Coordinates of C-alpha atoms in Angstrom, one line a residue:
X1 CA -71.2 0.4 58.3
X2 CA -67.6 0.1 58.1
X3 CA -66.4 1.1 54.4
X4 CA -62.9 -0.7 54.6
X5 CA -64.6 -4.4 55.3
X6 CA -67.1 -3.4 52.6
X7 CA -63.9 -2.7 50.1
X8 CA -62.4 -6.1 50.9
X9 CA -65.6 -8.0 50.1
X10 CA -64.9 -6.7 46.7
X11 CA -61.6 -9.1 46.7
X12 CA -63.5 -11.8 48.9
X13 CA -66.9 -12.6 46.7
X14 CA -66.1 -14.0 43.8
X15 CA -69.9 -13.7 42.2
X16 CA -73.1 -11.3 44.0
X17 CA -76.7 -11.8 42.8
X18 CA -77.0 -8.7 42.7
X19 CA -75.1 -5.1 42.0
X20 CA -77.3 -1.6 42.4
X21 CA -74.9 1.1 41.2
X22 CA -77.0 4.2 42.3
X23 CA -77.2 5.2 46.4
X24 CA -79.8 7.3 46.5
X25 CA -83.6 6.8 47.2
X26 CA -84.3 3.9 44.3
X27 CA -81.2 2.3 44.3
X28 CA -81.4 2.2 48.1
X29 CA -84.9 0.7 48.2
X30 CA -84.0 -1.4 45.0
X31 CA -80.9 -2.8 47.0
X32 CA -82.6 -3.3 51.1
X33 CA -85.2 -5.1 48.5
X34 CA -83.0 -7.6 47.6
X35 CA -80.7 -8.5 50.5
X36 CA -83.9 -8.7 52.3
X37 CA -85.0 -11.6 50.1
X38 CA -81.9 -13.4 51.1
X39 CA -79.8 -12.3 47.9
X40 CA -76.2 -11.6 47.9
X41 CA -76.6 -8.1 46.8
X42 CA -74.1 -4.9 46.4
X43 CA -74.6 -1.2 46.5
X44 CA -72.1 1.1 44.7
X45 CA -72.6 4.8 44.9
X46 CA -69.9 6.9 43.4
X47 CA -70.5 9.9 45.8
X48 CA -71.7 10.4 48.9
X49 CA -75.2 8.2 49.6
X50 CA -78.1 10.2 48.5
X51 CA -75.6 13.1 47.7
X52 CA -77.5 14.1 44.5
X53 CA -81.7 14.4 44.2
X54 CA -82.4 12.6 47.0
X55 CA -80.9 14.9 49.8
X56 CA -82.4 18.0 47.5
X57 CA -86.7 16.9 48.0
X58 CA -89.1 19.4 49.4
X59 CA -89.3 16.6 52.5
X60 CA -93.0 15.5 51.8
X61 CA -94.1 12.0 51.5
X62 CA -97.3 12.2 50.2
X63 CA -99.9 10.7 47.5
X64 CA -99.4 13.9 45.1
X65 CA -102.7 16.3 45.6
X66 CA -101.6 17.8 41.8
X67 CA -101.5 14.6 40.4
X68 CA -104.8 14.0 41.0
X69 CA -105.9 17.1 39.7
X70 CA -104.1 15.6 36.3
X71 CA -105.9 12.9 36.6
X72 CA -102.8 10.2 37.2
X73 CA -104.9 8.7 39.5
X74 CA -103.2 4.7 39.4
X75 CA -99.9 7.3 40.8
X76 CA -101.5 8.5 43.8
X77 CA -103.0 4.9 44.5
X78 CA -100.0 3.5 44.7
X79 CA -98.2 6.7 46.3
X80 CA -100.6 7.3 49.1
X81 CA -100.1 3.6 50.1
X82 CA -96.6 3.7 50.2
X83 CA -97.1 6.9 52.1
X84 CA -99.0 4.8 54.7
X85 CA -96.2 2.2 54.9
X86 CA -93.5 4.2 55.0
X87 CA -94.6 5.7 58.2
X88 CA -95.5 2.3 60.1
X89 CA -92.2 1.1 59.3
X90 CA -90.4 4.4 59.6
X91 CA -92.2 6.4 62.3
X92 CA -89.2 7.9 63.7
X93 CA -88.3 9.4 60.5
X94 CA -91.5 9.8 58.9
X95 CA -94.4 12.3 60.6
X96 CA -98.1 13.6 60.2
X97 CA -98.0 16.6 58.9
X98 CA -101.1 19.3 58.7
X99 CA -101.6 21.2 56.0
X100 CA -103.8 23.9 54.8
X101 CA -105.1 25.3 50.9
X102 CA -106.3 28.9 51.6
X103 CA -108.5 29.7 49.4
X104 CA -110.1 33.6 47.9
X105 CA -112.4 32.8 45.6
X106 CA -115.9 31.6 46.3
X107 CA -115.7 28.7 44.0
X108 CA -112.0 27.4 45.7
X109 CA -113.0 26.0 48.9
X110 CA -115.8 23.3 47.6
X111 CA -113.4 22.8 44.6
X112 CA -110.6 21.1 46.9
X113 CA -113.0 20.2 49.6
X114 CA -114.3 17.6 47.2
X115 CA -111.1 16.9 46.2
X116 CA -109.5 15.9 49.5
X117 CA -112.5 13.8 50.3
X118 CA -111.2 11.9 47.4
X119 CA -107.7 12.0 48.5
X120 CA -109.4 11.0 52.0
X121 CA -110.6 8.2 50.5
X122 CA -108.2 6.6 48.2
X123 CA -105.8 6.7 51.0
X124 CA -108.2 4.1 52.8
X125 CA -106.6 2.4 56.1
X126 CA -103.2 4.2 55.7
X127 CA -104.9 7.8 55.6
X128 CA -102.9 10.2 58.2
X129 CA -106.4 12.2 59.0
X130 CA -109.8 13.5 57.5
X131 CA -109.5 16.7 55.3
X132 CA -112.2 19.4 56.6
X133 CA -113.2 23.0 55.3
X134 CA -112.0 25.5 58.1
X135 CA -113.4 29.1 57.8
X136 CA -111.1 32.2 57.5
X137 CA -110.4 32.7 61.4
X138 CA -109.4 29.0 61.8
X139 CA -107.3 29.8 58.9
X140 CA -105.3 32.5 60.5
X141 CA -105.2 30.7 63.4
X142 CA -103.4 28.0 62.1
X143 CA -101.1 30.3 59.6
X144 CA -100.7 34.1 61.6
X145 CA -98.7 35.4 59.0
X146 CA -101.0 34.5 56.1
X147 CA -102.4 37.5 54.0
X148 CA -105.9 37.9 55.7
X149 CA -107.4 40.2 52.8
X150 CA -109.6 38.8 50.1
X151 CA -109.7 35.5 52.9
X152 CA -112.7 33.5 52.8
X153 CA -111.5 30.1 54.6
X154 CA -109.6 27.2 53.7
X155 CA -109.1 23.3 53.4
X156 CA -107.4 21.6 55.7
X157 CA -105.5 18.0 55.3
X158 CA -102.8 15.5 56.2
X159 CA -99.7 14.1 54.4
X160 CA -96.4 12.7 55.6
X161 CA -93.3 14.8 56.1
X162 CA -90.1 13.3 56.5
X163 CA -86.0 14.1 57.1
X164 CA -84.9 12.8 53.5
X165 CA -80.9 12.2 53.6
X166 CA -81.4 10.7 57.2
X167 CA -83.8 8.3 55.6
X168 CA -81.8 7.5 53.2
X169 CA -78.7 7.0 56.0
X170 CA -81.1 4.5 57.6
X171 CA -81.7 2.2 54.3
X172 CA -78.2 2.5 54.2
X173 CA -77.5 0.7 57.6
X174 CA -81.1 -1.7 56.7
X175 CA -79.1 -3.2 53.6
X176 CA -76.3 -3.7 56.1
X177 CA -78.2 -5.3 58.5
X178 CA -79.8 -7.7 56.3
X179 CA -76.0 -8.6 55.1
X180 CA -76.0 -6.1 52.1
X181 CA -73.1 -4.8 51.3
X182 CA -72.8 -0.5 50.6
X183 CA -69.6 1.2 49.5
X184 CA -69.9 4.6 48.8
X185 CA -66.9 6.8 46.5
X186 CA -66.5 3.8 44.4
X187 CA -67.6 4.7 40.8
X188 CA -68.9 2.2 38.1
X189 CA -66.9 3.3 34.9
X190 CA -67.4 -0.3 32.7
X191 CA -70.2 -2.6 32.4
X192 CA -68.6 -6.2 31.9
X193 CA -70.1 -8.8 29.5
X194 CA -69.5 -12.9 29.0
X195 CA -68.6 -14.2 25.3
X196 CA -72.2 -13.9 24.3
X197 CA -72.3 -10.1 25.1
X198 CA -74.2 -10.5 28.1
X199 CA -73.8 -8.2 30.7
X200 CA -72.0 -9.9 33.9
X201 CA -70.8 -7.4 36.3
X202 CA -69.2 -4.0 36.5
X203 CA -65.8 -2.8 36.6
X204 CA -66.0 0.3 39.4
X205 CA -62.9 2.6 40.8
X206 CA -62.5 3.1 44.4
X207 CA -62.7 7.3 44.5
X208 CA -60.5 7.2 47.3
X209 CA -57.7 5.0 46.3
X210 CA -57.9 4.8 42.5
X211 CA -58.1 1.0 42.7
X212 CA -60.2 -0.2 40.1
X213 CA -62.1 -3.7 40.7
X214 CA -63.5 -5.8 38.3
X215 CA -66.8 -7.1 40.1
X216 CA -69.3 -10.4 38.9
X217 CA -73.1 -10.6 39.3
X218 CA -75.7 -12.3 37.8
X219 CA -77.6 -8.9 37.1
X220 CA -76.5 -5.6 37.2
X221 CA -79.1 -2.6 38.2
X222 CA -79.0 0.7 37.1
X223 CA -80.9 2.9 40.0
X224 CA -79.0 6.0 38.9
X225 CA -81.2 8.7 38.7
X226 CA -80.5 11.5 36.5
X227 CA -77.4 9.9 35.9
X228 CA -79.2 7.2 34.0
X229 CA -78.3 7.4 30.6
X230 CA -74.5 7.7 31.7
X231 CA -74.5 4.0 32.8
X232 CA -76.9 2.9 29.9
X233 CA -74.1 4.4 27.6
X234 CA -71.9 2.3 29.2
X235 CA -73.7 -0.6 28.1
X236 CA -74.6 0.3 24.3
X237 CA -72.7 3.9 23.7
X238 CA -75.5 4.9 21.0
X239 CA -78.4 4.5 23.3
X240 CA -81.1 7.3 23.1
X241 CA -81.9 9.7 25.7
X242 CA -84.4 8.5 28.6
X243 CA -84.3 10.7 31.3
X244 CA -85.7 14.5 31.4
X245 CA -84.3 16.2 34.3
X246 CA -86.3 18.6 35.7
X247 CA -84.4 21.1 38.7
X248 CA -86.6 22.1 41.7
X249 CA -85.4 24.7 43.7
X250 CA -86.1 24.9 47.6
X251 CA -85.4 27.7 49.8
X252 CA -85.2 27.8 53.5
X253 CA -86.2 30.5 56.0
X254 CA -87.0 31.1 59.2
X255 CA -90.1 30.0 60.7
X256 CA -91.3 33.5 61.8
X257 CA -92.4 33.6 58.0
X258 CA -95.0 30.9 59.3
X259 CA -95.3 31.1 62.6
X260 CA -97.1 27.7 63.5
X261 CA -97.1 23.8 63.1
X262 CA -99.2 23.7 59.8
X263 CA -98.0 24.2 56.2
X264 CA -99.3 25.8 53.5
X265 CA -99.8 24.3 49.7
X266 CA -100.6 26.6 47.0
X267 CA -102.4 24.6 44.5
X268 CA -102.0 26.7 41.5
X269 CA -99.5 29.7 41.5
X270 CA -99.6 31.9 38.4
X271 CA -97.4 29.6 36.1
X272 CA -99.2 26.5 37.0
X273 CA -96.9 25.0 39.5
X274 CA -97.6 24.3 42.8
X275 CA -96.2 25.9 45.7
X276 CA -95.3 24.6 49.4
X277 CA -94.5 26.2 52.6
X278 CA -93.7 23.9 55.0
X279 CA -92.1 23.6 58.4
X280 CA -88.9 21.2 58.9
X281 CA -85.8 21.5 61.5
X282 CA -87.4 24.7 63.3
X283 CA -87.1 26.8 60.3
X284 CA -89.3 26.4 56.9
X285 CA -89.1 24.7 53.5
X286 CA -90.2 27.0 50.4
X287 CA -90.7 25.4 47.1
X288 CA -90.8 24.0 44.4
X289 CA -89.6 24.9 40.6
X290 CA -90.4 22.6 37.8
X291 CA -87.7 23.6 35.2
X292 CA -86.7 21.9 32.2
X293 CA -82.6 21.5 32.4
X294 CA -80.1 20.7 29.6
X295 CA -77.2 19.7 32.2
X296 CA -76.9 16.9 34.9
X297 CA -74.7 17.8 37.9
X298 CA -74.5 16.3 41.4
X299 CA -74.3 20.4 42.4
X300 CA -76.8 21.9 40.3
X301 CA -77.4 25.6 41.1
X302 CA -81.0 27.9 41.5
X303 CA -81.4 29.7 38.4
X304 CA -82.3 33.1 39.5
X305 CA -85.2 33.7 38.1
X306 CA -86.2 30.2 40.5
X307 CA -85.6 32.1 43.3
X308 CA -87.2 35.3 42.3
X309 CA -90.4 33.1 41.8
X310 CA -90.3 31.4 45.3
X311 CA -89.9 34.5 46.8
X312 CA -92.3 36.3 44.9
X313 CA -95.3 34.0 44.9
X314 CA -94.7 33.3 48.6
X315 CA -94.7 36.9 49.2
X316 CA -98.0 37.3 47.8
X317 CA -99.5 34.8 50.1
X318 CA -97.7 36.0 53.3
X319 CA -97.9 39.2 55.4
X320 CA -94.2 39.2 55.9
X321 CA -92.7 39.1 52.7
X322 CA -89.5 36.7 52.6
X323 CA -86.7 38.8 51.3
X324 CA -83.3 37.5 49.7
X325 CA -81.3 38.9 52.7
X326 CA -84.0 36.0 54.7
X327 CA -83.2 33.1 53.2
X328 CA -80.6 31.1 54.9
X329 CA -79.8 28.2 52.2
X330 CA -80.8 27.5 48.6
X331 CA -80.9 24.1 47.1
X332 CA -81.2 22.5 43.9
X333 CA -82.1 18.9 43.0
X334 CA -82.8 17.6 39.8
X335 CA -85.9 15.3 38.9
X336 CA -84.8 11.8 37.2
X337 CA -88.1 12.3 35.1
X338 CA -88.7 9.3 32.8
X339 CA -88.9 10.9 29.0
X340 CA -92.4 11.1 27.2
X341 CA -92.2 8.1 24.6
X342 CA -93.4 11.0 22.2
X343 CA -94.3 14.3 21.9
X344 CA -92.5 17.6 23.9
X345 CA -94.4 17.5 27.1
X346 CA -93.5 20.2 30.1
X347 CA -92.1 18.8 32.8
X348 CA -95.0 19.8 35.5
X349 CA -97.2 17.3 33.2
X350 CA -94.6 14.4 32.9
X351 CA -95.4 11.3 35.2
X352 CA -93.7 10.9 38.3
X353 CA -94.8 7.1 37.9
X354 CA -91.3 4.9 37.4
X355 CA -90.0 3.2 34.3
X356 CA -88.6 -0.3 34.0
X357 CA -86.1 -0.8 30.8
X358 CA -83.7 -4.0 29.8
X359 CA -81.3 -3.8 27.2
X360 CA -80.7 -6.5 25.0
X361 CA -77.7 -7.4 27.2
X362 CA -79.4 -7.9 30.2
X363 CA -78.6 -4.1 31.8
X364 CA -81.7 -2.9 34.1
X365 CA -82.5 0.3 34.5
X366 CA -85.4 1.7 36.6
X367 CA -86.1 5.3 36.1
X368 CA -88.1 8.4 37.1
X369 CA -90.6 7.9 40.7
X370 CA -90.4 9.7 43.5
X371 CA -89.2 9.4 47.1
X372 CA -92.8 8.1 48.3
X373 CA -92.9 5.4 45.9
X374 CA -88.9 4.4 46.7
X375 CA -90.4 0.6 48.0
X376 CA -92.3 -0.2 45.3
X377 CA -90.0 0.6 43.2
X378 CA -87.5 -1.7 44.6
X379 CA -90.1 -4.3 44.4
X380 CA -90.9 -4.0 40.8
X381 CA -87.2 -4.1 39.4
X382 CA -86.0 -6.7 41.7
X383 CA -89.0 -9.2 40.6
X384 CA -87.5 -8.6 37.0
X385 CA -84.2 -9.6 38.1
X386 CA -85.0 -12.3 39.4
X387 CA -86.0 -13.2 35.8
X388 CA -83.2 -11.7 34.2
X389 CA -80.6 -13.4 36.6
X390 CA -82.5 -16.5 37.2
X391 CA -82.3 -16.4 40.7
X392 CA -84.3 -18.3 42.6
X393 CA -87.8 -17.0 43.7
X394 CA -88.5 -15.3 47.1
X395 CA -91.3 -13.0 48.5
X396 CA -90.7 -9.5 48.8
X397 CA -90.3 -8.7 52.6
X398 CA -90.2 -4.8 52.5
X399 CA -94.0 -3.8 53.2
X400 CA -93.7 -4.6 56.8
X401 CA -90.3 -4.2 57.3
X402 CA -88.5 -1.5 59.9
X403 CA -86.4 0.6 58.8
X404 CA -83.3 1.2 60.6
X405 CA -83.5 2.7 64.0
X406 CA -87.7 2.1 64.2
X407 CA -88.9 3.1 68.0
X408 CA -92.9 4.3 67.8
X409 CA -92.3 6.0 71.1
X410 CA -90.2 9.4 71.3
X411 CA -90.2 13.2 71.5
X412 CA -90.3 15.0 68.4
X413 CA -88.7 18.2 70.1
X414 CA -85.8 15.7 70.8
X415 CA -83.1 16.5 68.1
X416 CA -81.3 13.0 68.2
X417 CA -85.0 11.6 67.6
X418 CA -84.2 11.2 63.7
X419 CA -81.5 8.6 64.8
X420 CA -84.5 6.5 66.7
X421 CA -83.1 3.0 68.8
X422 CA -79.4 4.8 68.1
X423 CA -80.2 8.0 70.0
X424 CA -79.5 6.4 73.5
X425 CA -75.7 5.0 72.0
X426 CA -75.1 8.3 70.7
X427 CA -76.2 10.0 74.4
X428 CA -73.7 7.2 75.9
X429 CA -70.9 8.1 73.9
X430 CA -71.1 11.5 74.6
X431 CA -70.9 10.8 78.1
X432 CA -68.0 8.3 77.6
X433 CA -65.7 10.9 76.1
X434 CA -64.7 14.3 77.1
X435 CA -66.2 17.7 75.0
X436 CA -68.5 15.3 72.9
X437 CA -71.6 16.6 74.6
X438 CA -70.5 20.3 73.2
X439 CA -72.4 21.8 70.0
X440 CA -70.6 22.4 67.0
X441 CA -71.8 26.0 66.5
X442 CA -74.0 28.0 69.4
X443 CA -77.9 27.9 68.7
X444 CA -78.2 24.7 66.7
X445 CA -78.5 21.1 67.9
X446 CA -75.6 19.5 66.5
X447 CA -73.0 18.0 68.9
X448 CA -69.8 16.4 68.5
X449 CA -71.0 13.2 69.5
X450 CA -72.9 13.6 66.3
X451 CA -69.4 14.0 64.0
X452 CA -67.9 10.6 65.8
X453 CA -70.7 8.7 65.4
X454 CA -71.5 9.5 61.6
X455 CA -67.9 8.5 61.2
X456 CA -67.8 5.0 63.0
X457 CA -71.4 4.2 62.1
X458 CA -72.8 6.0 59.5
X459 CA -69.9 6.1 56.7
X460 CA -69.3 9.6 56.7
X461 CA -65.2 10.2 55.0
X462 CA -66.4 14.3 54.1
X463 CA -66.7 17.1 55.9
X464 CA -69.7 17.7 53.3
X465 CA -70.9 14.2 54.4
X466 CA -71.7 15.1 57.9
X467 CA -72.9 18.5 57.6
X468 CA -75.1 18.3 54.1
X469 CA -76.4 14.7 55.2
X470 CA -75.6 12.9 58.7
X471 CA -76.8 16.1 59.9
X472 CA -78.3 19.3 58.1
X473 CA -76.5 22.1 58.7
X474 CA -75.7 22.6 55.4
X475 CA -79.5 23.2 54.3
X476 CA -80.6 25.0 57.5
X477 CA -78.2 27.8 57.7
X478 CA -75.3 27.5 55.1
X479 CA -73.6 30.4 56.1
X480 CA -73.9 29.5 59.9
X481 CA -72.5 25.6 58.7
X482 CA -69.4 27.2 57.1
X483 CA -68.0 27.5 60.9
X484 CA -68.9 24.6 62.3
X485 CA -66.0 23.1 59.2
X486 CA -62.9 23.3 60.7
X487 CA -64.0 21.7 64.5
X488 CA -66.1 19.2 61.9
X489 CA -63.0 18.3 60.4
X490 CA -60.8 18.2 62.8
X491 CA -62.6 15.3 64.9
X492 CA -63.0 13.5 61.4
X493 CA -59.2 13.6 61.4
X494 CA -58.9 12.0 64.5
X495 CA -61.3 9.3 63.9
X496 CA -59.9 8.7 60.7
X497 CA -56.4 9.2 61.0
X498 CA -55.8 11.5 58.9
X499 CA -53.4 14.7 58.9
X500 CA -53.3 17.9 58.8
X501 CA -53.4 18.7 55.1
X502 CA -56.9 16.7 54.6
X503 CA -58.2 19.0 57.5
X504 CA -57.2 22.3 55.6
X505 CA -58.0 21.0 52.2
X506 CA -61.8 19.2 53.4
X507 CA -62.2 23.2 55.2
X508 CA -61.5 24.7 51.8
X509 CA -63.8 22.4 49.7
X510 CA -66.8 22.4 51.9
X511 CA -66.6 26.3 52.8
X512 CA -66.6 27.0 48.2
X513 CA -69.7 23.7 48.2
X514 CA -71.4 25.7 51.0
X515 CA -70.9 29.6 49.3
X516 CA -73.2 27.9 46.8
X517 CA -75.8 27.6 49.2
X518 CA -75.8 31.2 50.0
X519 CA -77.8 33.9 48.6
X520 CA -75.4 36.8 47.9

């Protein structure tokens, strides 16, 4: 992935078949989709790739256990098949991941074990494992730190659990090898039209530069996310509202609040919303809110009274109540939830199922989904633009397709093993050059092998870039990440050629991003 051959292709191809502005987890899928059927496609991301919602997920691939209890049952179909795929074609990204419903009341555990037979069953072929009742010692087995009184057993079963930004890193280099072209910092600020008002390409803005290119396709995509409506404004400036963005906030601790390999879900906490407790990265993933938000931002921020739930409710389930002073990084994403066509629906009861729009000039737009569903969705908007662009026909390729760095055979204790057939090139370069092998900050995996190969590989230009998504440092222990800046940007210098004054200045701007992370 080299970002300067990818800016000169902007000079050199006078007319794509395809332009995705979005590089996150739809416009990714949407864009390995396409250049996979053989079309000349472009991604444009005018951040960082999956810098907004899809870096920000409570790291579960799975078929939606609440939405079957909504009775969206055509959602988790199609979810817990994707969830299958996804893990054949991304094992080293993707794993199994056991999970467990305690339950108190009498009536609880044949509720859900019903329930998960279901899930069990819809899941057919591509199931991860049988759900089974577990009484309460096998419970507190499983979960030591789980409140034992008022116990009375549990429900065990599987879904997937995966490293999201790193995923979304290894589409990133799948469009690339399937001769897609990605170019992150490079902003989409016009949507061009032909004499009859259709719509014909995009004018964009390299970030880092200020260049502004005027680009030609034969359909444009909008795979945007919460940012949606921004680009559909673009296109027709009186356009009505389509996306509902709804935050959820995650917070991480340490994983003697758990202390074993299984999760925990909390079907129904005392508002309604489910709760997870999961482990990831040697420490543990609390979360989720479901809150209703006026503003967009690519750094939305918790919402105290977020965090005061997270912690409370997971208190009330855990021996060893997480305390602010525990939590070692809070993060915010915000939900690109397709708007009810009527009615004022809360959020936790709008579909997660995606939305396909085309204006009357030919923009498409694909909204809401979810990081399970990502391939599907690609699928979907890319057999409309064929139509749209009248491009020739061609099969989608993506069901059986590996991702990016697939291997089926490593260790999961390995920390390089989310890099998968580029862990052994990483390893070799470290070896090739002196103090590569050394970690960026004591007690946490990350080397600085890991820094010049996110650089010369990966398309990292950002401090932020490496430690909130080539690695992530950023969500494990913010406060810890904050020193591992200057030696971070300091071997980005060097690889980049770049002087001092970007060192001090990418330092400053990542330690006031990562102070946002921390609880005070």
């Amino acid at each position: 992935m080299n970002r300067k051959i990818n800016i000169n292709k902007l000079k050199e191809v006078p007319l794509w078949d395809i332009i995705v502005i979005g590089g996150g987890a739809t416009g990714l899928g949407t864009a390995v989709d396409a250049a996979t059927r053989g079309y000349k496609t472009l991604l444009l991301e005018q951040a960082d790739f999956a810098k907004g919602t899809s870096s920000r997920s409570t790291k579960l691939v799975h078929g939606g256990v609440r939405y079957l209890a909504q009775g969206d049952i055509s959602l988790v179909l199609e979810a817990l098949k994707e969830r299958g795929l996804l893990r054949q074609n991304a094992p080293h990204l993707v794993s199994n991941q056991a999970f467990i419903i305690p339950t108190y009341e009498w009536w609880d555990g044949p509720f859900y074990t019903i329930g998960l037979k279901v899930y069990d069953m819809m899941s057919g072929k591509l199931g991860l494992g049988p759900s089974e009742r577990l009484d309460s010692k096998t419970v507190m087995e499983a979960i030591p730190n789980l409140k034992k009184e008022g116990l009375n057993g549990g429900v065990m079963y599987y879904d997937g659990q995966f490293d999201d930004a790193r995923l979304a890193i290894s589409l990133a280099q799948t469009l690339e090898d399937n001769r897609g072209t990605a170019i992150n910092y490079c902003q989409v600020t016009g949507i061009l039209k032909d004499s009859m008002g259709f719509v014909s390409g995009v004018q964009a803005v390299d970030q880092e530069t200020n260049e502004t290119y005027k680009i030609k396709a034969k359909v444009v995509i909008n795979a945007t996310g919460v940012f949606a409506d921004n680009v559909i404004r673009l296109d027709h400036p009186e356009s009505k509202k389509t996306i509902v963005p709804s935050q959820g906030v995650h917070l991480i601790i340490d994983r003697k609040f758990l202390q074993g390999e299984t999760a925990i879900m909390i079907p129904k906490t005392p508002d309604g919303r489910v709760l997870f407790a999961v482990p990831w990265h040697n420490k543990v993933v609390v979360g989720t809110t479901d809150t209703l938000m006026e503003n967009i931002s690519l750094e939305p921020r918790a919402l105290p009274e977020e965090i005061d739930f997270i912690l409370n409710t997971a208190g009330d389930y855990l021996v060893y109540r997480p305390k602010r002073s525990d939590v070692r990084s809070v993060f915010a994403g915000l939900r690109p939830l397709a708007a009810p066509e009527e009615g004022d629906e809360k959020t936790k009861e709008i579909s997660r199922s995606h939305k396909i729009t085309i204006s009357p000039s030919g923009l498409l737009t694909i909204t809401g989904g979810k990081w399970t569903t990502y391939r599907k969705m690609g699928e979907d908007v890319i057999e409309k633009a064929i139509l749209i662009g009248g491009l020739e026909e061609k099969p989608c390729v993506t069901s059986s397709l590996p991702i990016h760095g697939y291997v089926r055979a490593f260790d999961e204790n390995d920390p390089l093993h989310y890099y998968g057939s580029n862990r052994n090139k990483i390893l070799s370069l470290a070896r090739k050059e002196e103090n590569l092998t050394q970690p960026l900050v004591e007690g946490f995996p990350y080397t600085r092998a890991e820094v010049v190969w996110a650089v010369r590989e990966e398309m990292a230009r950002t401090v932020e870039d490496f430690l909130a998504r080539r690695s992530r440092f950023l969500l494990l222990d913010a406060r810890k990440s904050i020193e591992a800046a200057p030696v971070v940007a300091k071997i980005m210098a060097e690889e980049m050629n770049l002087r001092r004054r970007w060192v001090r200045e990418q330092i400053e701007s990542y330690t006031r991003l990562a102070q946002g992370y921390v609880l005070d």
